[in-house]
Short mmCIF file of C-alpha atoms (C1' of nucleotides) in Angstrom, two decimals:
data_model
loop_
_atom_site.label_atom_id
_atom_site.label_comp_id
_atom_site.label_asym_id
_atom_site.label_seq_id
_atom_site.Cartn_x
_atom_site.Cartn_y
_atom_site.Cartn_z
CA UNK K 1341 56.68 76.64 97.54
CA UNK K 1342 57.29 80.67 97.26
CA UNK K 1343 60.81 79.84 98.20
CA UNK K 1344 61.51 76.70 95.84
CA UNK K 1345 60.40 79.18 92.95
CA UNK K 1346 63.02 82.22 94.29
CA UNK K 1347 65.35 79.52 93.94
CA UNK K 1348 64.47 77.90 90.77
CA UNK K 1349 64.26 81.60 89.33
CA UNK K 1350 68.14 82.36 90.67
CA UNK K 1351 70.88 79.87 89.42
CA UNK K 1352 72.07 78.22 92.40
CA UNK K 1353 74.98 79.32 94.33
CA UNK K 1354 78.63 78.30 93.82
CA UNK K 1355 81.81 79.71 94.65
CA UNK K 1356 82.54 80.97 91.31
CA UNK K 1357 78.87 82.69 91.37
CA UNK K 1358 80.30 83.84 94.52
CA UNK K 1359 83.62 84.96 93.48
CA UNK K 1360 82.56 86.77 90.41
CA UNK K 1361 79.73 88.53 91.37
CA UNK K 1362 82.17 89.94 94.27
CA UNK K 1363 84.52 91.33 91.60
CA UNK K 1364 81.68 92.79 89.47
CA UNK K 1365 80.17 94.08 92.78
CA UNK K 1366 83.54 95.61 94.11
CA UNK K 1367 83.96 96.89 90.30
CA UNK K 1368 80.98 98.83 90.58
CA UNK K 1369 80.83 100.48 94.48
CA UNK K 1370 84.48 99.98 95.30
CA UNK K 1371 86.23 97.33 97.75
CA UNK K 1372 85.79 99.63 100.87
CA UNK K 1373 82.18 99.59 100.34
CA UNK K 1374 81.92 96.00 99.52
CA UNK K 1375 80.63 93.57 102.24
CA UNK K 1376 79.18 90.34 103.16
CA UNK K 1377 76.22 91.61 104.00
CA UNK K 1378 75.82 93.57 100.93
CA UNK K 1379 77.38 90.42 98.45
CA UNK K 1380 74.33 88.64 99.80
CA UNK K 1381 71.83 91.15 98.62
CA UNK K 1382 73.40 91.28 95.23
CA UNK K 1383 73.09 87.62 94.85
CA UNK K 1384 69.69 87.46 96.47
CA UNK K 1385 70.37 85.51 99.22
CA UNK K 1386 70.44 85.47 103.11
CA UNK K 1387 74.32 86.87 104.01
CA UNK K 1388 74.89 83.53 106.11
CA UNK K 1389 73.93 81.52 102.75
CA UNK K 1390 77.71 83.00 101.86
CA UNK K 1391 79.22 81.03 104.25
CA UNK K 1392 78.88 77.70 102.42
CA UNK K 1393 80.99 78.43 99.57
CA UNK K 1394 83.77 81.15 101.53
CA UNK K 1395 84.73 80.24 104.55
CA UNK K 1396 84.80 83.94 105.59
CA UNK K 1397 86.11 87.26 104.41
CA UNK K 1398 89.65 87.15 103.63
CA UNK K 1399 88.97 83.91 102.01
CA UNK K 1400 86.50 85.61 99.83
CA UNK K 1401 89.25 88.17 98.85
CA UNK K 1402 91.64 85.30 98.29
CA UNK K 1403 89.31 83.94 95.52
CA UNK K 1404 88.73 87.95 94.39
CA UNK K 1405 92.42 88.05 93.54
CA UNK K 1406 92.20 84.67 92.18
CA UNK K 1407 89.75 85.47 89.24
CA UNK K 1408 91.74 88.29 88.67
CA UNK K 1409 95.15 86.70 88.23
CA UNK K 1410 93.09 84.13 85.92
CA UNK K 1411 92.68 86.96 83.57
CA UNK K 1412 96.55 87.14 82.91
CA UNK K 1413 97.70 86.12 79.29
CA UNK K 1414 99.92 82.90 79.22
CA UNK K 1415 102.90 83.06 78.84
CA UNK K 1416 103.98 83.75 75.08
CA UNK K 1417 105.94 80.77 73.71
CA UNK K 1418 109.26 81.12 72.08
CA UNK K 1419 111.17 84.53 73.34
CA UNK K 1420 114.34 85.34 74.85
CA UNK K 1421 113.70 85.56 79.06
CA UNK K 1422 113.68 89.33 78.79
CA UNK K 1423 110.44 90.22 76.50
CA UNK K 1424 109.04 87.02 77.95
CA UNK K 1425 109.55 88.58 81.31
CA UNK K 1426 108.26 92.17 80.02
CA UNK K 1427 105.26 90.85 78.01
CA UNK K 1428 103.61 88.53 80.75
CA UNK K 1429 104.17 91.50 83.64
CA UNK K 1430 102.62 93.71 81.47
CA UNK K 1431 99.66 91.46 80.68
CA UNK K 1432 99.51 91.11 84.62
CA UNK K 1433 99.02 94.98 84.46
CA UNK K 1434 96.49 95.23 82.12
CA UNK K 1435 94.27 92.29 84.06
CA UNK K 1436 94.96 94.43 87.83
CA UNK K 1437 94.18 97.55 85.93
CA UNK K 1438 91.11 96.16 85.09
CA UNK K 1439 89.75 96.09 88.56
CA UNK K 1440 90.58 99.72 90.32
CA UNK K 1441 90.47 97.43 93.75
CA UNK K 1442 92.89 94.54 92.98
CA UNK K 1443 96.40 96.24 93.45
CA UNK K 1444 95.15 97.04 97.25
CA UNK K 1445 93.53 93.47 97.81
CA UNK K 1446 96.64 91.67 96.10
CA UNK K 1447 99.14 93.93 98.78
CA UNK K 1448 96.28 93.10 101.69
CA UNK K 1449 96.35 89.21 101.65
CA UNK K 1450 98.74 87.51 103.81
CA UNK K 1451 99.75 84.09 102.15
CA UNK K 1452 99.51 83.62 98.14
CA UNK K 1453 97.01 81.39 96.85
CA UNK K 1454 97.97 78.16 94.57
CA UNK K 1455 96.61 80.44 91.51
CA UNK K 1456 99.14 83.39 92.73
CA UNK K 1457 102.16 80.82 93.50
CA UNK K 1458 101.50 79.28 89.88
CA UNK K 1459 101.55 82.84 88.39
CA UNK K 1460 105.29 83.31 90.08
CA UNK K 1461 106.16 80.05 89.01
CA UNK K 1462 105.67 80.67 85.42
CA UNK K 1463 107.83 84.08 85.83
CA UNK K 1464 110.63 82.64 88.19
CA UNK K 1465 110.82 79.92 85.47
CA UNK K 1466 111.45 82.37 82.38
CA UNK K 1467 114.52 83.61 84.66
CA UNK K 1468 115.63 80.02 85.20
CA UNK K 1469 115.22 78.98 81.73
CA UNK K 1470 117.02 82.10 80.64
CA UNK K 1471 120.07 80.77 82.15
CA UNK K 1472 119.60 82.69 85.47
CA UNK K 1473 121.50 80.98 88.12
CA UNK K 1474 118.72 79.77 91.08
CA UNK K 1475 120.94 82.79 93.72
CA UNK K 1476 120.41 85.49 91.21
CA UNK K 1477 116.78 84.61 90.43
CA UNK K 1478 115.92 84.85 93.92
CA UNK K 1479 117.23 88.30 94.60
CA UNK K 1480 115.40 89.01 91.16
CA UNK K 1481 112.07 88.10 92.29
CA UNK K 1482 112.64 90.21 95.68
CA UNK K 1483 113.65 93.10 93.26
CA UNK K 1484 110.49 93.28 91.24
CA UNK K 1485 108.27 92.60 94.80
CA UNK K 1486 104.55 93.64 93.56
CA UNK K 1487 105.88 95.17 90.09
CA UNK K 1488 105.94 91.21 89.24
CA UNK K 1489 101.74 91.56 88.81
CA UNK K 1490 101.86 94.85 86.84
CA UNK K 1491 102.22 97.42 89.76
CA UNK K 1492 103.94 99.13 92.03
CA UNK K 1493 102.61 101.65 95.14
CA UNK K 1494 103.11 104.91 94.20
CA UNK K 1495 103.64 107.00 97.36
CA UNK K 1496 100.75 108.86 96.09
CA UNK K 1497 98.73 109.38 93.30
CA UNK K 1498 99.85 112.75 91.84
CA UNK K 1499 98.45 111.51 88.35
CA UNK K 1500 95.46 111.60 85.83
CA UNK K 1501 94.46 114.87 88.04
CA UNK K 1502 91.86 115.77 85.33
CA UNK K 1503 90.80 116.98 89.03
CA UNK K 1504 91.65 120.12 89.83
CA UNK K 1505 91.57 119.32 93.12
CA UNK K 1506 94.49 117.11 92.96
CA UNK K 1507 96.77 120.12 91.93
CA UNK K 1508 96.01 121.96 94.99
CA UNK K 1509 97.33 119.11 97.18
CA UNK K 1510 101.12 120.30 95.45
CA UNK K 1511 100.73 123.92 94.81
CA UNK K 1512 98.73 124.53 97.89
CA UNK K 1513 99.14 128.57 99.90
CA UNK K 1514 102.72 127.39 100.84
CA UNK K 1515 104.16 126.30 97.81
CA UNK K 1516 107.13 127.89 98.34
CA UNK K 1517 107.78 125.48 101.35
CA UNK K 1518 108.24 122.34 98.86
CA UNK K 1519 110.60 123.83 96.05
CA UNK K 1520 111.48 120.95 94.13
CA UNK K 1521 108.10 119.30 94.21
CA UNK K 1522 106.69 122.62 92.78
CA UNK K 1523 109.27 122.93 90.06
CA UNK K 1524 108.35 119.12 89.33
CA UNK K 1525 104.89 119.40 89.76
CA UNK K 1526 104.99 122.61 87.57
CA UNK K 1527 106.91 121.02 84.83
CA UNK K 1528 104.70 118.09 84.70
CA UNK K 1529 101.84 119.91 84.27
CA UNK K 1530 103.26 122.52 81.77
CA UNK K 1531 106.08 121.03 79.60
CA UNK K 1532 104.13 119.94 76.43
CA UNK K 1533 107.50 118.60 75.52
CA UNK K 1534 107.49 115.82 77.55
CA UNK K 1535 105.76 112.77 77.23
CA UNK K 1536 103.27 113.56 80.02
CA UNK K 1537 100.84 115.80 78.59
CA UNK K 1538 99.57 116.84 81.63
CA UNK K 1539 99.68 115.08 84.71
CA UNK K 1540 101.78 111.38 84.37
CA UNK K 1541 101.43 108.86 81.97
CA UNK K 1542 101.34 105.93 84.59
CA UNK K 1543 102.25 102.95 81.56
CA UNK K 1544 104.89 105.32 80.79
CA UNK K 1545 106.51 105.35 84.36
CA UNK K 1546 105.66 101.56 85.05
CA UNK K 1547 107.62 100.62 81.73
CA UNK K 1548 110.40 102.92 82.47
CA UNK K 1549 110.92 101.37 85.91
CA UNK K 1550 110.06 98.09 84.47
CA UNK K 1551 112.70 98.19 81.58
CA UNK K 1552 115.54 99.91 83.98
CA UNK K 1553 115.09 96.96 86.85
CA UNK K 1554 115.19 94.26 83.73
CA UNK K 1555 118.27 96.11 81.97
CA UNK K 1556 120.17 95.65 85.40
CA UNK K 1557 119.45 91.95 85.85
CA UNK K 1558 120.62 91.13 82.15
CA UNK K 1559 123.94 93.05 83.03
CA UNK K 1560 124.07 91.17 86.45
CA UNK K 1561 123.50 88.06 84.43
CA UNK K 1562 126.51 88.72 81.80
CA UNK K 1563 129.25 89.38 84.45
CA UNK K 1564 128.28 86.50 86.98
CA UNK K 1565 126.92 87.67 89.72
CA UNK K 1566 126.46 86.22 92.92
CA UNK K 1567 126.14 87.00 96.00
CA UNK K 1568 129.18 85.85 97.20
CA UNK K 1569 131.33 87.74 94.58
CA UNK K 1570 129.28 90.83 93.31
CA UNK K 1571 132.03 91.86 91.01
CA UNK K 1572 131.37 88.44 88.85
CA UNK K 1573 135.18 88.09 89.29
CA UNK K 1574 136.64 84.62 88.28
CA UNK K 1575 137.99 83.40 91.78
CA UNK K 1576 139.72 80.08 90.73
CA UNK X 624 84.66 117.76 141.67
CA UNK X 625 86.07 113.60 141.23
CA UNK X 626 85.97 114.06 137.70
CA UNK X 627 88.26 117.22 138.31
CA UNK X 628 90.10 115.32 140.06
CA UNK X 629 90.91 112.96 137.65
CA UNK X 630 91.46 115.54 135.16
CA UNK X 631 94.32 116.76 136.28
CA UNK X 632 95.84 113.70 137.27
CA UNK X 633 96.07 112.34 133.82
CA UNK X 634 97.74 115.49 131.53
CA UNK X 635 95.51 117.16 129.38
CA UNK X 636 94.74 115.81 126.02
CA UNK X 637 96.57 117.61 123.04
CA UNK X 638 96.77 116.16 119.00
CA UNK X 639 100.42 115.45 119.90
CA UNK X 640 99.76 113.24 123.05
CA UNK X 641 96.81 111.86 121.09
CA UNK X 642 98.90 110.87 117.79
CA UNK X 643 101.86 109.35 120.42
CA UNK X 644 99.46 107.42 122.36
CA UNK X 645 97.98 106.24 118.59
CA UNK X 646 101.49 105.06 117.67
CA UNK X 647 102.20 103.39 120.74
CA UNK X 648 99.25 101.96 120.61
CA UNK X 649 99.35 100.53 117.33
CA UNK X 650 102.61 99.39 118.22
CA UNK X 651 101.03 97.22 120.84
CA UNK X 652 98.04 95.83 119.51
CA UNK X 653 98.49 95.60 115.94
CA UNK X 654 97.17 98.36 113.35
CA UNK X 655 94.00 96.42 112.33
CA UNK X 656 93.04 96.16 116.52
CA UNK X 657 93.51 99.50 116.62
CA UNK X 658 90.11 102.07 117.48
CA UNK X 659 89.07 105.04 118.08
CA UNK X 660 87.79 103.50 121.20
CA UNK X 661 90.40 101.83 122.18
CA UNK X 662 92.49 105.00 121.62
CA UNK X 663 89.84 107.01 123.86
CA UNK X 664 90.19 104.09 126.54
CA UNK X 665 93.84 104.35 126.74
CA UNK X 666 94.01 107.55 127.18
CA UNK X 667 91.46 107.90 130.00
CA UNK X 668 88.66 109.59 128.07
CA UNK X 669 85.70 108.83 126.32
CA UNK X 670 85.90 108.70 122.71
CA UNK X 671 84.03 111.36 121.94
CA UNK X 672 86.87 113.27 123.10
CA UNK X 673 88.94 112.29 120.56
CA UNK X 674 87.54 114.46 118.11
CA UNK X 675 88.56 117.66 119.08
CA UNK X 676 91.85 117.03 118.33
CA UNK X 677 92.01 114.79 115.24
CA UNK X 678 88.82 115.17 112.78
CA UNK X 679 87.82 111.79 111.97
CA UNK X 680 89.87 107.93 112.11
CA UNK X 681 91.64 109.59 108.49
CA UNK X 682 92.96 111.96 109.66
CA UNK X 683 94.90 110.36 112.66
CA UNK X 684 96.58 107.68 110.34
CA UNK X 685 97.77 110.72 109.25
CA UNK X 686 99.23 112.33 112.00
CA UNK X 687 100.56 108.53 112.65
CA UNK X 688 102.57 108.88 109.61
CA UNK X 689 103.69 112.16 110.55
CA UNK X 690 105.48 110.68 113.61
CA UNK X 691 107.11 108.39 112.10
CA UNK X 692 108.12 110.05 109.30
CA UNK X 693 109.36 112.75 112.00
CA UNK X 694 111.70 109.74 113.17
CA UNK X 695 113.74 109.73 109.90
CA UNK X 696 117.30 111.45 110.43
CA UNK X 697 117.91 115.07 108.46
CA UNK X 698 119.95 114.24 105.31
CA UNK X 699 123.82 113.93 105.68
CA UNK X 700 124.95 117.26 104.14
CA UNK X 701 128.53 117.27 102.50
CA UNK X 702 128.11 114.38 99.85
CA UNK X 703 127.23 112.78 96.19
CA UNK X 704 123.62 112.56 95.47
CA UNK X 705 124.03 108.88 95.78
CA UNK X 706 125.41 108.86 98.72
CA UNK X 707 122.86 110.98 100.18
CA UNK X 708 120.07 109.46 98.77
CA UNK X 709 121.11 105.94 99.76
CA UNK X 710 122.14 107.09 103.71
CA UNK X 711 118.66 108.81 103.54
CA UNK X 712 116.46 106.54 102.15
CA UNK X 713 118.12 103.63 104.45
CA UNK X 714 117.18 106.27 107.63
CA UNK X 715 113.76 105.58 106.30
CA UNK X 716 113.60 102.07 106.19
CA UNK X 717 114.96 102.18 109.79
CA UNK X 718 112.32 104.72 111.02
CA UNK X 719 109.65 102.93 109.20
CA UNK X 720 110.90 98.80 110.28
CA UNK X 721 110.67 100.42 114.23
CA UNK X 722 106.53 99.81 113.70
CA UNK X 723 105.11 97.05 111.97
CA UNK X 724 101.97 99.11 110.83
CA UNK X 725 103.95 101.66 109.33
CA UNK X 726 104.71 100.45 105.63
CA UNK X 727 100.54 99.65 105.40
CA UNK X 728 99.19 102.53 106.84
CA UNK X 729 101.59 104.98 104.38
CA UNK X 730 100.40 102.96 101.41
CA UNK X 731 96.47 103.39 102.44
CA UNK X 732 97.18 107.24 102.59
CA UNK X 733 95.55 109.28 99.60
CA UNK X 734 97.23 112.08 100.01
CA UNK X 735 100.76 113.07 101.09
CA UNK X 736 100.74 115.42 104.14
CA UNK X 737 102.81 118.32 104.56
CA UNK X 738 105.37 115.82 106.45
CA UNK X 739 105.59 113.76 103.91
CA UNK X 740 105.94 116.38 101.62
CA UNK X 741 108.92 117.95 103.14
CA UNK X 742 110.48 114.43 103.00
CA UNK X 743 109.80 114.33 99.41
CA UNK X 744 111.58 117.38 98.44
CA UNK X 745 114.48 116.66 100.01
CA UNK X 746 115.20 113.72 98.57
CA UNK X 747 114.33 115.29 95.06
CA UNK X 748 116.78 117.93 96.19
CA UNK X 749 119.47 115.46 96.19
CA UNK X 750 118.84 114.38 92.69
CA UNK X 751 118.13 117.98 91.46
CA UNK X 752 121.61 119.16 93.32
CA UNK X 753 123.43 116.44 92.29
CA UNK X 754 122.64 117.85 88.32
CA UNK X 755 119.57 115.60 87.08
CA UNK X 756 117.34 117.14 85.25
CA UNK X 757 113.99 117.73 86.23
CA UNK X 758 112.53 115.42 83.60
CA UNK X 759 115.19 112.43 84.37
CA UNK X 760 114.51 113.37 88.85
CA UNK X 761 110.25 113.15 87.76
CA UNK X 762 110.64 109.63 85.94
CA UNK X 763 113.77 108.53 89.12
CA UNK X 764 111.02 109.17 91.53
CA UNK X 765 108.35 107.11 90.22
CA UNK X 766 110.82 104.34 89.85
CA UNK X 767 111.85 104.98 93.50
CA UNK X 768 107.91 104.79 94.72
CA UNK X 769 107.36 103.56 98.09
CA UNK X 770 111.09 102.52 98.01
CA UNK X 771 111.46 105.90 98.82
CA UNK X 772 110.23 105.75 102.27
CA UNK X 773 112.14 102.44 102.41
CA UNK X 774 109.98 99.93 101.93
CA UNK X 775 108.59 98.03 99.02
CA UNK X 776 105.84 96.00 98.86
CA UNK X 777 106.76 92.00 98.83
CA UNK X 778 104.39 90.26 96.92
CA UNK X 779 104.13 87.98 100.10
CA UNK X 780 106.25 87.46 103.59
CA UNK X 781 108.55 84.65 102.31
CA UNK X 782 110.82 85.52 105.09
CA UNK X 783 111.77 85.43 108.67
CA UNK X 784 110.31 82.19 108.80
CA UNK X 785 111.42 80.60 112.36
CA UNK X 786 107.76 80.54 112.07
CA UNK X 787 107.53 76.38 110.39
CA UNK X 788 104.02 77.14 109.24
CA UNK X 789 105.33 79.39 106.69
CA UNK X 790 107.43 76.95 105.02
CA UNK X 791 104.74 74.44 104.60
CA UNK X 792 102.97 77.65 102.69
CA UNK X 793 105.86 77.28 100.31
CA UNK X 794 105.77 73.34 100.25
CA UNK X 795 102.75 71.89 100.66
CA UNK X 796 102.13 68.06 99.18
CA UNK X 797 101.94 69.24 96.35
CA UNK X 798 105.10 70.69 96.08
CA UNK X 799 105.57 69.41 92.27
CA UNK X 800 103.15 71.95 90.85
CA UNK X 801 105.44 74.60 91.31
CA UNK X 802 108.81 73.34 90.64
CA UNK X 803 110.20 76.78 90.00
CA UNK X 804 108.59 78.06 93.70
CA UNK X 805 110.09 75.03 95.14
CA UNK X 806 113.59 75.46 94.28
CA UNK X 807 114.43 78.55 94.86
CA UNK X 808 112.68 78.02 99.06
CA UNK X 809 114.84 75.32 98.81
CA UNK X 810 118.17 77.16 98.29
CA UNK X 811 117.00 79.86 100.11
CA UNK X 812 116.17 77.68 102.99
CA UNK X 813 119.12 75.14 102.63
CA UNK X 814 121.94 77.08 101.03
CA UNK X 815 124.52 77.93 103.66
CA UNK X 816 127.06 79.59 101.42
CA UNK X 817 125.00 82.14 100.77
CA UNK X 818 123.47 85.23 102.26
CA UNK X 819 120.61 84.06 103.59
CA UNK X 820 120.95 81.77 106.42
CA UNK X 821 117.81 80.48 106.51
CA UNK X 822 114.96 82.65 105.10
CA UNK X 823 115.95 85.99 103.45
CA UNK X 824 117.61 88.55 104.69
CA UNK X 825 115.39 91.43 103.96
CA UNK X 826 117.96 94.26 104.26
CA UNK X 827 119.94 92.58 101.97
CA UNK X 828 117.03 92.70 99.24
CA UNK X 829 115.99 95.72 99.76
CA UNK X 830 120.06 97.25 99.23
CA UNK X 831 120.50 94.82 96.55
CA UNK X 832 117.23 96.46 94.59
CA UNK X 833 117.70 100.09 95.42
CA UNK X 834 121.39 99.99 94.23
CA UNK X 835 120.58 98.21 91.03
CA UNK X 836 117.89 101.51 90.54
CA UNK X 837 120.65 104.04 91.79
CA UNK X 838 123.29 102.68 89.08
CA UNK X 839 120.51 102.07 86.54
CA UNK X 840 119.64 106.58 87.57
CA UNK X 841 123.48 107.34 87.66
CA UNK X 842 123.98 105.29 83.57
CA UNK X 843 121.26 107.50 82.38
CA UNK X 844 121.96 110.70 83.83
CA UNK X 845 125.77 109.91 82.59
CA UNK X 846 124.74 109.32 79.07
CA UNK X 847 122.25 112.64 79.30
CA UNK X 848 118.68 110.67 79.30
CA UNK X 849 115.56 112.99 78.09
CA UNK X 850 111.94 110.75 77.89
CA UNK X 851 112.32 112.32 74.59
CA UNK X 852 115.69 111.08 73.68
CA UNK X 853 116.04 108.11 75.77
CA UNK X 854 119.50 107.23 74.15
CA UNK X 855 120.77 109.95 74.61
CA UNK X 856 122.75 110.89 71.21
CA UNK X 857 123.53 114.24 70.67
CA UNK X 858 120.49 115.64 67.85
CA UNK X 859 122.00 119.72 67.15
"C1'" DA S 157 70.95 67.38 107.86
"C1'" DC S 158 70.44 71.62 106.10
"C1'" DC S 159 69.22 76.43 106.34
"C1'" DT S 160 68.65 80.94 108.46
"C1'" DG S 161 66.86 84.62 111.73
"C1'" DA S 162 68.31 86.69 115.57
"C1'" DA S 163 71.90 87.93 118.35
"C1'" DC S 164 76.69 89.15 119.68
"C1'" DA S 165 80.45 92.02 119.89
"C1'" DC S 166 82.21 95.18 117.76
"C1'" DC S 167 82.97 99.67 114.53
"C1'" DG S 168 83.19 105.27 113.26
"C1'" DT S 169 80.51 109.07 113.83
"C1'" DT S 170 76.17 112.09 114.61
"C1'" DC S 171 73.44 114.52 117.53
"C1'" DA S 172 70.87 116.16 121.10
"C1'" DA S 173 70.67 116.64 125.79
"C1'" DG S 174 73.08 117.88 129.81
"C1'" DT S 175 76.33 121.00 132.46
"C1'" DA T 423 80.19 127.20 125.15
"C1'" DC T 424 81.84 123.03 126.10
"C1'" DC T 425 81.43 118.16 126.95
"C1'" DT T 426 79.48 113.56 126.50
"C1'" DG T 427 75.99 109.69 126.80
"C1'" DA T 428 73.12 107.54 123.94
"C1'" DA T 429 71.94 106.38 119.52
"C1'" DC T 430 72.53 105.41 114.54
"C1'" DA T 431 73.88 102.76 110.86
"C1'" DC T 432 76.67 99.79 109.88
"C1'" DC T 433 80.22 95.48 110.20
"C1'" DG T 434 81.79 89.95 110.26
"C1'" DT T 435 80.50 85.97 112.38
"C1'" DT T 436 78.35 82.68 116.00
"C1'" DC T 437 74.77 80.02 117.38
"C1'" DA T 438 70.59 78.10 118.38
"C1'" DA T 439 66.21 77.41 116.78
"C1'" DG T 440 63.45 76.15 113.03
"C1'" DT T 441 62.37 73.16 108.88
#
DNA sequence: ACCTGAACACCGTTCAAGT
DNA sequence: ACCTGAACACCGTTCAAGT
C-alpha cells in the first residue's frame, strides 16, 4: 500500500520522463558525473526500474542528444540556400549551447539517431534545392563535419578565461618557449581594438569560420565543380 | 630475493616506458578497454606502481598525446606558408590516423600540454612568417581547430563501410523519410565515376576542406582583412 | 508476468600497514 | 623511505529470487 502511494505521488515513468530529467540532471552536475545509478535517484526510483524505458547507457545518451536536436528551429521558409544554411546551423548552436554537455555527447555516439539523420536531411536538402549538384553536396556535408550542429572542437578552450587561471596555462614561467602563442595570447587579451574584448568571442569565431566555409561552397557552386574537373572547366 | 629477481628481468619502470606501453596498449585493446590496471598488468607491476610516474589516469592521456604528437615530422623549412602549413598539418593527420584513439583522446584534453604547445606555435609561425597579421593568424586558427592536428570531427562514420551493417544505418525500411540522406549514400555508394569507390575516401575530404579554408585565409590576407574592417577598403 | 535486491565484474585512487 | 595489498567509493548491467 506504502508503495502504490510512492507511485501514485510520482507520475509514472516514460522514456521522455526519462530522457528529460537526464538532460536537466546532466545540466545541473555535468555529463561526467551523471549516471544510472544516480538518474534513478533523481527520478525516485530503483536504478534497474531505468531499464524498461533505455535499453542501457549509450541508448540513454542517444535519446539525450535527441531532445536536444528537438530544440533546433525549423527551417525558415523562403531564403536563398545560403542564409537558409547559416540561420538553421546557427539555431543548432544556440540549442547545443544550451546544454554545456551536448557538443561532447553528440561527438561520443557512434551511429546517428532517426532525429539526427532528419536534422541532416533538412540541411543536405537546402544544398540540393539550392541547385547544388548531389557530388558537391556530399563533399559539402564532409566539410562542415560537426560545425553542421552549431560547433566545432576547439583544440582547447583558451576562451571566456574570466579565470585567471586559464592565462597561466599560455603565459606560464617559459613563455618565451611559445613565441607566437604569447604574442597571440597577449594581443587577445590586450588589444581593446579588436572585437575580443578580452579573451575570444566564441559566436564571433564560429561565424567567421562558418561564413568563410559557406563563401567557398557558393564560389565552388558558380564555376562547376566536381570532382572530376576541379577547375569547373567545360570539357565538351 | 624472487621478486629481485624478477625485477631486473623486466627493465625498470620510467614515465617514458610507461606512456609507450600506454600507447601500445591502447593501440591493442581499444582506448575505452584501456586501465590503469590493465596498464600495471602489462607491464609486470601492480598498479599501484603506476603512480609514481604519471599522477593520476589525466595525466597519462596526456603524456599519450605527447607521443603521438612527438610522431609528427618537423616543418619543411624553405617554403610558402601554404605550403608549409598544408605538408605540416597533413604530417599530423598521418601521425594521428597511425592510432585509432588518438583524434578522441586529444579532443577530451582540457588543456594543451607543453607538446602540444610547441606544435601550435609552429604552425602559427608559418602564418605569422608568411605576413598575416596577428589578428587575421588568431581568427585562421580558430577556423583551423582540431583540423589543425589533422582531424575533424565527422558528425558520424559514414565511411569505410566494407562493414554492410553500416549501410543499412544509412537505409533502413524506411529509407523514404530521408530522401536527401538517401541520395547522396546512394551516389556515394554507387557512383563509379567519381572519387569515392565505394564509401568515402576520407583523405580526400579532409584535403578538399582544408584547401577550401587555406584559399578562403590566402583571399583575405590578399585583400588586407582586419575583424574590424572585414572588407578590407582602405579607411586613411 | 512484472519488479527489484543483491551480486558480479569491473573502475580510479586512498591509505595504512608492511618491509 | 619506499613499496604495495587491501579497501573505499563508485560504475553499468546480469540474474535470480520475490511478489
Amino acid at each position: 500500500m506504502a508503495q502504490q502511494t510512492e507511485a501514485v505521488r510520482r507520475a509514472p515513468l516514460s522514456r521522455d520522463r526519462v530522457l528529460r530529467a537526464a538532460v536537466a540532471l546532466a545540466d545541473e552536475i555535468g555529463i561526467e558525473a551523471l549516471s544510472m545509478r544516480k538518474l534513478a535517484q533523481e527520478l525516485g526510483v530503483v536504478p534497474m526500474a531505468l531499464y524498461k524505458h533505455v535499453a542501457n547507457k549509450d541508448q540513454l545518451l542517444d535519446g539525450m542528444v535527441d531532445v536536444v536536436v528537438g530544440e533546433i528551429d525549423p527551417p525558415a521558409p523562403g531564403s536563398d540556400w545560403k542564409s537558409a544554411v547559416r540561420q538553421r546551423i546557427l539555431s543548432a548552436r544556440r540549442a547545443l549551447l544550451a546544454h554545456s554537455w551536448a557538443a561532447q555527447v553528440v561527438q561520443s555516439r557512434a551511429r546517428p539517431t532517426p532525429t539526427v539523420l532528419a536534422y541532416m536531411d533538412s540541411v543536405i536538402g537546402m544544398f540540393r534545392t539550392g541547385g547544388f549538384s548531389v557530388d558537391l553536396t556530399h563533399h559539402v556535408m564532409h566539410a562542415l563535419g560537426s560545425r553542421m550542429l552549431g560547433f566545432t572542437q576547439e583544440l582547447f578552450d583558451a576562451s571566456p578565461s574570466l579565470d585567471p587561471e586559464a592565462q597561466a596555462v599560455v603565459v606560464p614561467a617559459d613563455a618565451g618557449k611559445f613565441p607566437y602563442v604569447t604574442e597571440l595570447a597577449m594581443a587577445v587579451t590586450h588589444d581593446e581594438e579588436s572585437v575580443v574584448g578580452q579573451g575570444c568571442d566564441d559566436q564571433f569565431e564560429f561565424e567567421f569560420a562558418l561564413d568563410l566555409l559557406l563563401d567557398g561552397f557558393e564560389r565552388l557552386h558558380q564555376q562547376g565543380w566536381t570532382s572530376t574537373n576541379p577547375s569547373g572547366e567545360k570539357t565538351a
